[in-house]
PDB file of C-alpha atoms in Angstrom:
ATOM      1  CA  MET A 346      18.898 -16.283  -3.621  1.00 54.00           C
ATOM      2  CA  ASP A 347      15.897 -17.417  -1.534  1.00 77.00           C
ATOM      3  CA  TRP A 348      17.431 -16.105   1.695  1.00 82.00           C
ATOM      4  CA  MET A 349      17.784 -12.673   0.063  1.00 86.00           C
ATOM      5  CA  PHE A 350      14.072 -12.687  -0.749  1.00 87.00           C
ATOM      6  CA  THR A 351      13.350 -13.667   2.859  1.00 87.00           C
ATOM      7  CA  LEU A 352      15.568 -10.888   4.228  1.00 87.00           C
ATOM      8  CA  SER A 353      13.887  -8.384   1.893  1.00 84.00           C
ATOM      9  CA  GLY A 354      10.479  -9.536   3.110  1.00 82.00           C
ATOM     10  CA  PHE A 355      11.510  -9.052   6.738  1.00 86.00           C
ATOM     11  CA  VAL A 356      12.799  -5.511   6.218  1.00 83.00           C
ATOM     12  CA  VAL A 357       9.791  -4.391   4.160  1.00 81.00           C
ATOM     13  CA  GLY A 358       7.379  -6.054   6.585  1.00 76.00           C
ATOM     14  CA  ALA A 359       8.937  -4.201   9.525  1.00 79.00           C
ATOM     15  CA  ILE A 360       8.604  -0.849   7.700  1.00 76.00           C
ATOM     16  CA  VAL A 361       4.943  -1.564   6.911  1.00 69.00           C
ATOM     17  CA  GLY A 362       4.242  -2.352  10.538  1.00 69.00           C
ATOM     18  CA  LEU A 363       6.008   0.795  11.738  1.00 71.00           C
ATOM     19  CA  THR A 364       4.548   3.332   9.317  1.00 64.00           C
ATOM     20  CA  GLY A 365       1.710   1.732   7.324  1.00 59.00           C
ATOM     21  CA  VAL A 366       3.873   2.512   4.267  1.00 62.00           C
ATOM     22  CA  GLY A 367       6.347   0.578   2.194  1.00 61.00           C
ATOM     23  CA  GLY A 368       4.719  -2.681   1.064  1.00 66.00           C
ATOM     24  CA  GLY A 369       4.315  -2.376  -2.697  1.00 67.00           C
ATOM     25  CA  SER A 370       6.215   0.920  -2.643  1.00 75.00           C
ATOM     26  CA  LEU A 371       9.416  -0.918  -1.767  1.00 78.00           C
ATOM     27  CA  MET A 372       8.880  -4.591  -2.555  1.00 82.00           C
ATOM     28  CA  THR A 373       7.657  -4.329  -6.161  1.00 84.00           C
ATOM     29  CA  PRO A 374      10.466  -2.023  -7.407  1.00 83.00           C
ATOM     30  CA  LEU A 375      12.940  -4.120  -5.407  1.00 83.00           C
ATOM     31  CA  LEU A 376      11.813  -7.245  -7.248  1.00 86.00           C
ATOM     32  CA  VAL A 377      11.887  -5.490 -10.632  1.00 85.00           C
ATOM     33  CA  LEU A 378      15.093  -3.459 -10.379  1.00 83.00           C
ATOM     34  CA  VAL A 379      17.278  -5.602  -8.087  1.00 83.00           C
ATOM     35  CA  PHE A 380      16.114  -9.165  -8.688  1.00 86.00           C
ATOM     36  CA  GLY A 381      15.043  -8.754 -12.346  1.00 85.00           C
ATOM     37  CA  VAL A 382      11.509 -10.139 -11.895  1.00 87.00           C
ATOM     38  CA  HIS A 383       9.068  -9.352 -14.736  1.00 85.00           C
ATOM     39  CA  PRO A 384       6.905  -6.361 -13.677  1.00 85.00           C
ATOM     40  CA  ALA A 385       3.622  -8.246 -14.097  1.00 86.00           C
ATOM     41  CA  THR A 386       4.884 -11.142 -11.957  1.00 89.00           C
ATOM     42  CA  ALA A 387       6.336  -8.720  -9.392  1.00 88.00           C
ATOM     43  CA  VAL A 388       3.002  -6.880  -9.057  1.00 89.00           C
ATOM     44  CA  GLY A 389       0.892 -10.042  -8.848  1.00 90.00           C
ATOM     45  CA  THR A 390       3.178 -11.762  -6.349  1.00 90.00           C
ATOM     46  CA  ASP A 391       3.544  -8.629  -4.250  1.00 87.00           C
ATOM     47  CA  LEU A 392      -0.248  -8.204  -4.035  1.00 90.00           C
ATOM     48  CA  LEU A 393      -0.701 -11.617  -2.419  1.00 89.00           C
ATOM     49  CA  TYR A 394       2.387 -11.030  -0.295  1.00 83.00           C
ATOM     50  CA  ALA A 395       0.842  -7.757   0.925  1.00 81.00           C
ATOM     51  CA  ALA A 396      -2.542  -9.367   1.623  1.00 86.00           C
ATOM     52  CA  ILE A 397      -1.057 -12.067   3.844  1.00 83.00           C
ATOM     53  CA  THR A 398       1.515  -9.772   5.460  1.00 75.00           C
ATOM     54  CA  LYS A 399      -0.973  -7.001   6.274  1.00 79.00           C
ATOM     55  CA  ALA A 400      -3.440  -9.557   7.634  1.00 83.00           C
ATOM     56  CA  GLY A 401      -0.899 -10.148  10.405  1.00 75.00           C
ATOM     57  CA  GLY A 402      -0.559  -6.402  10.964  1.00 75.00           C
ATOM     58  CA  THR A 403      -4.351  -5.977  10.985  1.00 84.00           C
ATOM     59  CA  PHE A 404      -4.679  -8.619  13.696  1.00 83.00           C
ATOM     60  CA  VAL A 405      -2.253  -6.712  15.923  1.00 79.00           C
ATOM     61  CA  HIS A 406      -3.806  -3.291  15.221  1.00 81.00           C
ATOM     62  CA  ALA A 407      -7.373  -4.583  15.707  1.00 86.00           C
ATOM     63  CA  LYS A 408      -6.451  -6.245  18.996  1.00 86.00           C
ATOM     64  CA  LYS A 409      -5.095  -2.906  20.218  1.00 84.00           C
ATOM     65  CA  GLY A 410      -8.224  -1.036  19.041  1.00 87.00           C
ATOM     66  CA  HIS A 411      -6.378   0.814  16.289  1.00 85.00           C
ATOM     67  CA  VAL A 412      -8.871   0.105  13.453  1.00 90.00           C
ATOM     68  CA  ASP A 413     -11.883   2.277  12.572  1.00 92.00           C
ATOM     69  CA  TRP A 414     -13.988  -0.337  10.777  1.00 94.00           C
ATOM     70  CA  ARG A 415     -16.435   2.220   9.343  1.00 93.00           C
ATOM     71  CA  ILE A 416     -13.624   3.922   7.413  1.00 94.00           C
ATOM     72  CA  THR A 417     -12.314   0.548   6.291  1.00 94.00           C
ATOM     73  CA  ARG A 418     -15.759  -0.420   4.950  1.00 95.00           C
ATOM     74  CA  LEU A 419     -16.155   2.890   3.090  1.00 95.00           C
ATOM     75  CA  LEU A 420     -12.784   2.478   1.379  1.00 95.00           C
ATOM     76  CA  ALA A 421     -13.483  -1.156   0.495  1.00 95.00           C
ATOM     77  CA  SER A 422     -16.905  -0.355  -0.992  1.00 96.00           C
ATOM     78  CA  GLY A 423     -15.084   1.660  -3.641  1.00 96.00           C
ATOM     79  CA  SER A 424     -11.823  -0.254  -4.000  1.00 95.00           C
ATOM     80  CA  ILE A 425     -13.105  -3.825  -4.356  1.00 96.00           C
ATOM     81  CA  PRO A 426     -15.399  -3.188  -7.382  1.00 97.00           C
ATOM     82  CA  ALA A 427     -12.670  -1.026  -8.964  1.00 96.00           C
ATOM     83  CA  ALA A 428     -10.073  -3.778  -8.480  1.00 95.00           C
ATOM     84  CA  LEU A 429     -12.360  -6.372 -10.088  1.00 96.00           C
ATOM     85  CA  LEU A 430     -12.986  -4.123 -13.096  1.00 96.00           C
ATOM     86  CA  THR A 431      -9.253  -3.426 -13.452  1.00 92.00           C
ATOM     87  CA  VAL A 432      -8.385  -7.131 -13.403  1.00 91.00           C
ATOM     88  CA  TRP A 433     -11.054  -7.684 -16.056  1.00 92.00           C
ATOM     89  CA  GLY A 434      -9.445  -4.957 -18.180  1.00 89.00           C
ATOM     90  CA  LEU A 435      -5.958  -6.428 -17.740  1.00 85.00           C
ATOM     91  CA  SER A 436      -7.225  -9.809 -18.951  1.00 86.00           C
ATOM     92  CA  PHE A 437      -7.488  -8.377 -22.481  1.00 85.00           C
ATOM     93  CA  LEU A 438      -3.788  -7.440 -22.628  1.00 79.00           C
ATOM     94  CA  PRO A 439      -1.142  -9.887 -23.939  1.00 78.00           C
ATOM     95  CA  LYS A 440       0.515 -11.795 -21.105  1.00 71.00           C
ATOM     96  CA  GLN A 441       4.142 -11.024 -20.131  1.00 66.00           C
ATOM     97  CA  SER A 442       4.674  -8.844 -23.235  1.00 68.00           C
ATOM     98  CA  ALA A 443       7.037  -5.878 -23.551  1.00 71.00           C
ATOM     99  CA  GLU A 444       4.022  -3.550 -23.829  1.00 71.00           C
ATOM    100  CA  VAL A 445       2.547  -4.811 -20.568  1.00 72.00           C
ATOM    101  CA  SER A 446       5.968  -4.547 -18.912  1.00 78.00           C
ATOM    102  CA  HIS A 447       6.300  -0.917 -20.019  1.00 77.00           C
ATOM    103  CA  VAL A 448       2.782   0.051 -18.930  1.00 78.00           C
ATOM    104  CA  ILE A 449       3.247  -1.505 -15.484  1.00 82.00           C
ATOM    105  CA  SER A 450       6.732  -0.009 -15.022  1.00 82.00           C
ATOM    106  CA  VAL A 451       5.543   3.513 -15.889  1.00 83.00           C
ATOM    107  CA  SER A 452       2.405   3.126 -13.739  1.00 82.00           C
ATOM    108  CA  LEU A 453       4.584   1.878 -10.889  1.00 82.00           C
ATOM    109  CA  GLY A 454       6.949   4.839 -11.276  1.00 84.00           C
ATOM    110  CA  ILE A 455       4.091   7.361 -11.233  1.00 84.00           C
ATOM    111  CA  ALA A 456       2.538   5.657  -8.206  1.00 81.00           C
ATOM    112  CA  LEU A 457       5.873   5.854  -6.361  1.00 81.00           C
ATOM    113  CA  LEU A 458       6.213   9.581  -7.093  1.00 84.00           C
ATOM    114  CA  LEU A 459       2.679  10.181  -5.800  1.00 82.00           C
ATOM    115  CA  THR A 460       3.479   8.093  -2.744  1.00 78.00           C
ATOM    116  CA  ALA A 461       6.643  10.107  -2.068  1.00 80.00           C
ATOM    117  CA  GLY A 462       4.646  13.335  -2.359  1.00 80.00           C
ATOM    118  CA  ALA A 463       2.070  11.988   0.076  1.00 76.00           C
ATOM    119  CA  ILE A 464       4.815  11.215   2.593  1.00 75.00           C
ATOM    120  CA  ILE A 465       6.557  14.587   2.195  1.00 79.00           C
ATOM    121  CA  PHE A 466       3.417  16.752   2.434  1.00 78.00           C
ATOM    122  CA  ARG A 467       1.487  14.660   4.945  1.00 73.00           C
ATOM    123  CA  HIS A 468       1.761  17.166   7.793  1.00 75.00           C
ATOM    124  CA  GLN A 469       0.792  20.124   5.586  1.00 78.00           C
ATOM    125  CA  LEU A 470      -2.299  18.238   4.426  1.00 75.00           C
ATOM    126  CA  GLN A 471      -3.201  17.378   7.997  1.00 72.00           C
ATOM    127  CA  THR A 472      -2.732  20.980   9.173  1.00 78.00           C
ATOM    128  CA  HIS A 473      -4.950  22.299   6.378  1.00 74.00           C
ATOM    129  CA  ALA A 474      -7.566  19.659   7.124  1.00 71.00           C
ATOM    130  CA  LEU A 475      -7.593  20.505  10.848  1.00 74.00           C
ATOM    131  CA  ALA A 476      -8.205  24.158  10.012  1.00 75.00           C
ATOM    132  CA  HIS A 477     -11.293  23.185   7.981  1.00 68.00           C
ATOM    133  CA  ALA A 478     -12.415  20.157   9.980  1.00 64.00           C
ATOM    134  CA  ASP A 479     -15.730  21.739  10.975  1.00 66.00           C
ATOM    135  CA  ASP A 480     -16.645  23.093   7.540  1.00 67.00           C
ATOM    136  CA  GLY A 481     -19.995  21.796   6.328  1.00 63.00           C
ATOM    137  CA  ALA A 482     -18.604  20.613   2.998  1.00 60.00           C
ATOM    138  CA  HIS A 483     -15.800  18.736   4.706  1.00 61.00           C
ATOM    139  CA  THR A 484     -18.107  16.821   7.028  1.00 69.00           C
ATOM    140  CA  GLN A 485     -20.945  16.194   4.553  1.00 76.00           C
ATOM    141  CA  LEU A 486     -18.758  14.992   1.670  1.00 82.00           C
ATOM    142  CA  ARG A 487     -16.327  12.963   3.756  1.00 86.00           C
ATOM    143  CA  ALA A 488     -18.072   9.590   3.288  1.00 90.00           C
ATOM    144  CA  PRO A 489     -18.596   9.787  -0.523  1.00 92.00           C
ATOM    145  CA  ILE A 490     -15.045  11.097  -1.000  1.00 91.00           C
ATOM    146  CA  THR A 491     -13.737   8.157   1.025  1.00 93.00           C
ATOM    147  CA  VAL A 492     -15.624   5.743  -1.261  1.00 95.00           C
ATOM    148  CA  ALA A 493     -14.404   7.551  -4.411  1.00 95.00           C
ATOM    149  CA  PHE A 494     -10.817   7.522  -3.174  1.00 92.00           C
ATOM    150  CA  GLY A 495     -11.187   3.819  -2.429  1.00 94.00           C
ATOM    151  CA  ALA A 496     -12.132   3.279  -6.089  1.00 95.00           C
ATOM    152  CA  LEU A 497      -9.035   5.194  -7.227  1.00 92.00           C
ATOM    153  CA  LEU A 498      -6.892   3.067  -4.936  1.00 91.00           C
ATOM    154  CA  GLY A 499      -8.507  -0.065  -6.357  1.00 93.00           C
ATOM    155  CA  VAL A 500      -7.301   0.783  -9.861  1.00 92.00           C
ATOM    156  CA  LEU A 501      -3.846   2.017  -8.819  1.00 88.00           C
ATOM    157  CA  VAL A 502      -3.078  -0.886  -6.497  1.00 90.00           C
ATOM    158  CA  THR A 503      -4.257  -3.527  -8.982  1.00 91.00           C
ATOM    159  CA  VAL A 504      -2.015  -2.160 -11.757  1.00 88.00           C
ATOM    160  CA  SER A 505       1.073  -1.295  -9.715  1.00 85.00           C
ATOM    161  CA  SER A 506       0.572  -2.840  -6.228  1.00 82.00           C
ATOM    162  CA  VAL A 507       1.438   0.641  -4.865  1.00 80.00           C
ATOM    163  CA  GLY A 508      -0.805   3.179  -3.138  1.00 73.00           C
ATOM    164  CA  ALA A 509      -2.639   1.369  -0.363  1.00 74.00           C
ATOM    165  CA  GLY A 510      -0.062   2.551   2.188  1.00 73.00           C
ATOM    166  CA  ALA A 511       1.219   6.128   1.892  1.00 71.00           C
ATOM    167  CA  LEU A 512      -1.508   7.485  -0.389  1.00 79.00           C
ATOM    168  CA  GLY A 513      -4.208   5.879   1.717  1.00 82.00           C
ATOM    169  CA  VAL A 514      -2.729   7.245   4.939  1.00 80.00           C
ATOM    170  CA  ALA A 515      -2.279  10.768   3.487  1.00 80.00           C
ATOM    171  CA  VAL A 516      -5.871  11.031   2.265  1.00 84.00           C
ATOM    172  CA  LEU A 517      -7.256   9.604   5.507  1.00 86.00           C
ATOM    173  CA  PHE A 518      -5.250  12.207   7.427  1.00 82.00           C
ATOM    174  CA  TYR A 519      -6.903  14.885   5.283  1.00 81.00           C
ATOM    175  CA  LEU A 520     -10.426  13.476   5.542  1.00 85.00           C
ATOM    176  CA  TYR A 521     -10.255  12.527   9.241  1.00 86.00           C
ATOM    177  CA  PRO A 522      -7.781  15.013  10.766  1.00 81.00           C
ATOM    178  CA  ARG A 523      -8.923  14.469  14.362  1.00 81.00           C
ATOM    179  CA  LEU A 524      -8.492  10.711  14.239  1.00 83.00           C
ATOM    180  CA  PRO A 525      -5.332   9.594  16.088  1.00 83.00           C
ATOM    181  CA  THR A 526      -2.400   8.712  13.836  1.00 78.00           C
ATOM    182  CA  ILE A 527      -2.259   5.112  15.017  1.00 82.00           C
ATOM    183  CA  ARG A 528      -5.945   4.603  14.116  1.00 88.00           C
ATOM    184  CA  ILE A 529      -5.337   6.080  10.645  1.00 85.00           C
ATOM    185  CA  ILE A 530      -2.507   3.600  10.107  1.00 82.00           C
ATOM    186  CA  GLY A 531      -4.480   0.670  11.543  1.00 87.00           C
ATOM    187  CA  SER A 532      -7.558   1.443   9.401  1.00 90.00           C
ATOM    188  CA  ASP A 533      -5.422   1.799   6.261  1.00 88.00           C
ATOM    189  CA  VAL A 534      -3.610  -1.493   6.877  1.00 86.00           C
ATOM    190  CA  ALA A 535      -6.956  -3.243   7.502  1.00 90.00           C
ATOM    191  CA  HIS A 536      -8.410  -1.914   4.230  1.00 91.00           C
ATOM    192  CA  ALA A 537      -5.348  -3.042   2.289  1.00 89.00           C
ATOM    193  CA  VAL A 538      -6.021  -6.707   3.163  1.00 91.00           C
ATOM    194  CA  PRO A 539      -9.224  -7.303   1.123  1.00 93.00           C
ATOM    195  CA  LEU A 540      -8.044  -4.973  -1.662  1.00 93.00           C
ATOM    196  CA  THR A 541      -4.683  -6.662  -2.211  1.00 92.00           C
ATOM    197  CA  LEU A 542      -6.250 -10.117  -1.774  1.00 93.00           C
ATOM    198  CA  ILE A 543      -8.873  -9.526  -4.484  1.00 95.00           C
ATOM    199  CA  ALA A 544      -6.336  -7.908  -6.825  1.00 93.00           C
ATOM    200  CA  GLY A 545      -3.780 -10.647  -6.119  1.00 93.00           C
ATOM    201  CA  LEU A 546      -6.269 -13.427  -6.820  1.00 94.00           C
ATOM    202  CA  GLY A 547      -7.113 -11.656 -10.065  1.00 93.00           C
ATOM    203  CA  HIS A 548      -3.446 -11.659 -11.063  1.00 91.00           C
ATOM    204  CA  TRP A 549      -3.301 -15.356 -10.131  1.00 93.00           C
ATOM    205  CA  LEU A 550      -6.062 -16.040 -12.663  1.00 91.00           C
ATOM    206  CA  LEU A 551      -4.003 -14.051 -15.185  1.00 88.00           C
ATOM    207  CA  GLY A 552      -0.936 -16.223 -14.454  1.00 86.00           C
ATOM    208  CA  SER A 553       1.138 -13.465 -12.801  1.00 85.00           C
ATOM    209  CA  ILE A 554       2.114 -15.196  -9.550  1.00 89.00           C
ATOM    210  CA  ASP A 555       5.440 -16.802  -8.603  1.00 90.00           C
ATOM    211  CA  TRP A 556       4.509 -19.050  -5.671  1.00 91.00           C
ATOM    212  CA  SER A 557       8.100 -19.924  -4.720  1.00 90.00           C
ATOM    213  CA  LEU A 558       8.978 -16.228  -4.557  1.00 89.00           C
ATOM    214  CA  LEU A 559       5.825 -15.547  -2.519  1.00 89.00           C
ATOM    215  CA  GLY A 560       6.781 -18.197   0.039  1.00 89.00           C
ATOM    216  CA  SER A 561      10.288 -16.786   0.445  1.00 89.00           C
ATOM    217  CA  LEU A 562       8.973 -13.253   0.973  1.00 86.00           C
ATOM    218  CA  LEU A 563       6.383 -14.353   3.526  1.00 85.00           C
ATOM    219  CA  LEU A 564       8.966 -16.270   5.526  1.00 87.00           C
ATOM    220  CA  GLY A 565      10.586 -12.949   6.377  1.00 86.00           C
ATOM    221  CA  SER A 566       7.672 -10.521   6.230  1.00 79.00           C
ATOM    222  CA  LEU A 567       5.359 -12.112   8.811  1.00 77.00           C
ATOM    223  CA  PRO A 568       7.793 -11.752  11.729  1.00 84.00           C
ATOM    224  CA  GLY A 569       8.864  -8.368  10.330  1.00 82.00           C
ATOM    225  CA  ILE A 570       5.398  -6.794  10.339  1.00 75.00           C
ATOM    226  CA  TRP A 571       4.617  -8.364  13.720  1.00 78.00           C
ATOM    227  CA  LEU A 572       7.619  -6.640  15.277  1.00 80.00           C
ATOM    228  CA  GLY A 573       6.973  -3.381  13.406  1.00 77.00           C
ATOM    229  CA  SER A 574       3.304  -3.247  14.412  1.00 69.00           C
ATOM    230  CA  HIS A 575       4.125  -3.731  18.097  1.00 74.00           C
ATOM    231  CA  ALA A 576       6.737  -0.979  17.928  1.00 71.00           C
ATOM    232  CA  SER A 577       4.621   1.457  15.875  1.00 62.00           C
ATOM    233  CA  ALA A 578       3.267   3.359  18.886  1.00 60.00           C
ATOM    234  CA  LYS A 579       6.727   3.790  20.442  1.00 64.00           C
ATOM    235  CA  ILE A 580       9.149   4.648  17.613  1.00 62.00           C
ATOM    236  CA  PRO A 581       8.932   8.143  15.987  1.00 61.00           C
ATOM    237  CA  ASP A 582       8.886   8.077  12.187  1.00 60.00           C
ATOM    238  CA  ARG A 583      10.170  11.645  11.570  1.00 68.00           C
ATOM    239  CA  ILE A 584      13.532  10.226  10.439  1.00 66.00           C
ATOM    240  CA  LEU A 585      12.311   7.117   8.632  1.00 65.00           C
ATOM    241  CA  ARG A 586       9.692   8.887   6.476  1.00 70.00           C
ATOM    242  CA  PRO A 587      11.974  11.465   4.757  1.00 73.00           C
ATOM    243  CA  ILE A 588      14.469   8.718   3.932  1.00 69.00           C
ATOM    244  CA  LEU A 589      11.661   6.549   2.567  1.00 70.00           C
ATOM    245  CA  ALA A 590      10.301   9.454   0.500  1.00 75.00           C
ATOM    246  CA  CYS A 591      13.712  10.153  -1.063  1.00 76.00           C
ATOM    247  CA  MET A 592      14.125   6.483  -1.930  1.00 69.00           C
ATOM    248  CA  LEU A 593      10.718   6.395  -3.615  1.00 75.00           C
ATOM    249  CA  LEU A 594      11.477   9.547  -5.640  1.00 79.00           C
ATOM    250  CA  LEU A 595      14.692   8.008  -6.960  1.00 76.00           C
ATOM    251  CA  ILE A 596      13.127   4.617  -7.669  1.00 75.00           C
ATOM    252  CA  GLY A 597      10.031   6.131  -9.303  1.00 77.00           C
ATOM    253  CA  GLY A 598      12.148   8.302 -11.587  1.00 78.00           C
ATOM    254  CA  LYS A 599      14.272   5.328 -12.601  1.00 74.00           C
ATOM    255  CA  LEU A 600      11.230   3.195 -13.461  1.00 76.00           C
ATOM    256  CA  ILE A 601       9.701   5.946 -15.609  1.00 79.00           C
ATOM    257  CA  ALA A 602      12.978   6.695 -17.388  1.00 71.00           C
ATOM    258  CA  GLN A 603      14.034   3.119 -18.154  1.00 63.00           C
TER     259      GLN A 603
END
């Protein structure tokens, strides 16, 4: 079974590198629905998997000048405190219980539906944002909204491990419509590293990490995201994104309904 985890890590890592989307959105439900991993363990393990995997992607994007560090800092100033508070709140819940499993599964399903919506309507959001890019409210409130959205991501990612990719990219497209796409993706991937690391370490303290599973995933994901990141500026994602969105809609609905 380990080689299947490794193959899964490679495929998901490549998608993350290509689009900035697909880490928790694909890996966590894959672990829960296909491999039967407990939702709490799947979320905790996937968070550390994402932190290490996206660190490799951040290195490539930063080397190519694809990261806007100011945006990354604004997001992190909201997401890191929110993640710490969420981990503290989770510490009061019974470990590995059916209630926790249900809460995480439903939260994961909702996060996947939001992520699918963000992928589907990304261009409409960007078009609307471009039309209002010079509005006073848009420019003056951009920084505090970025911080507030970072806080929302901190909660969502810590509970479900989903949201740092597609949701982050969609909102950044809306807030910074004139920023090149590749810099939006690079900045989002860079922000995901400290967020998923802090949240993952919190889950480790809660006992929700499977280290053997983590090692198997990383064995495939590190070369996967390296290849995907190098190809991200050359391969169009107009075909990949609709397919990914449909998959997330189906998976999210299944997790909520089960």
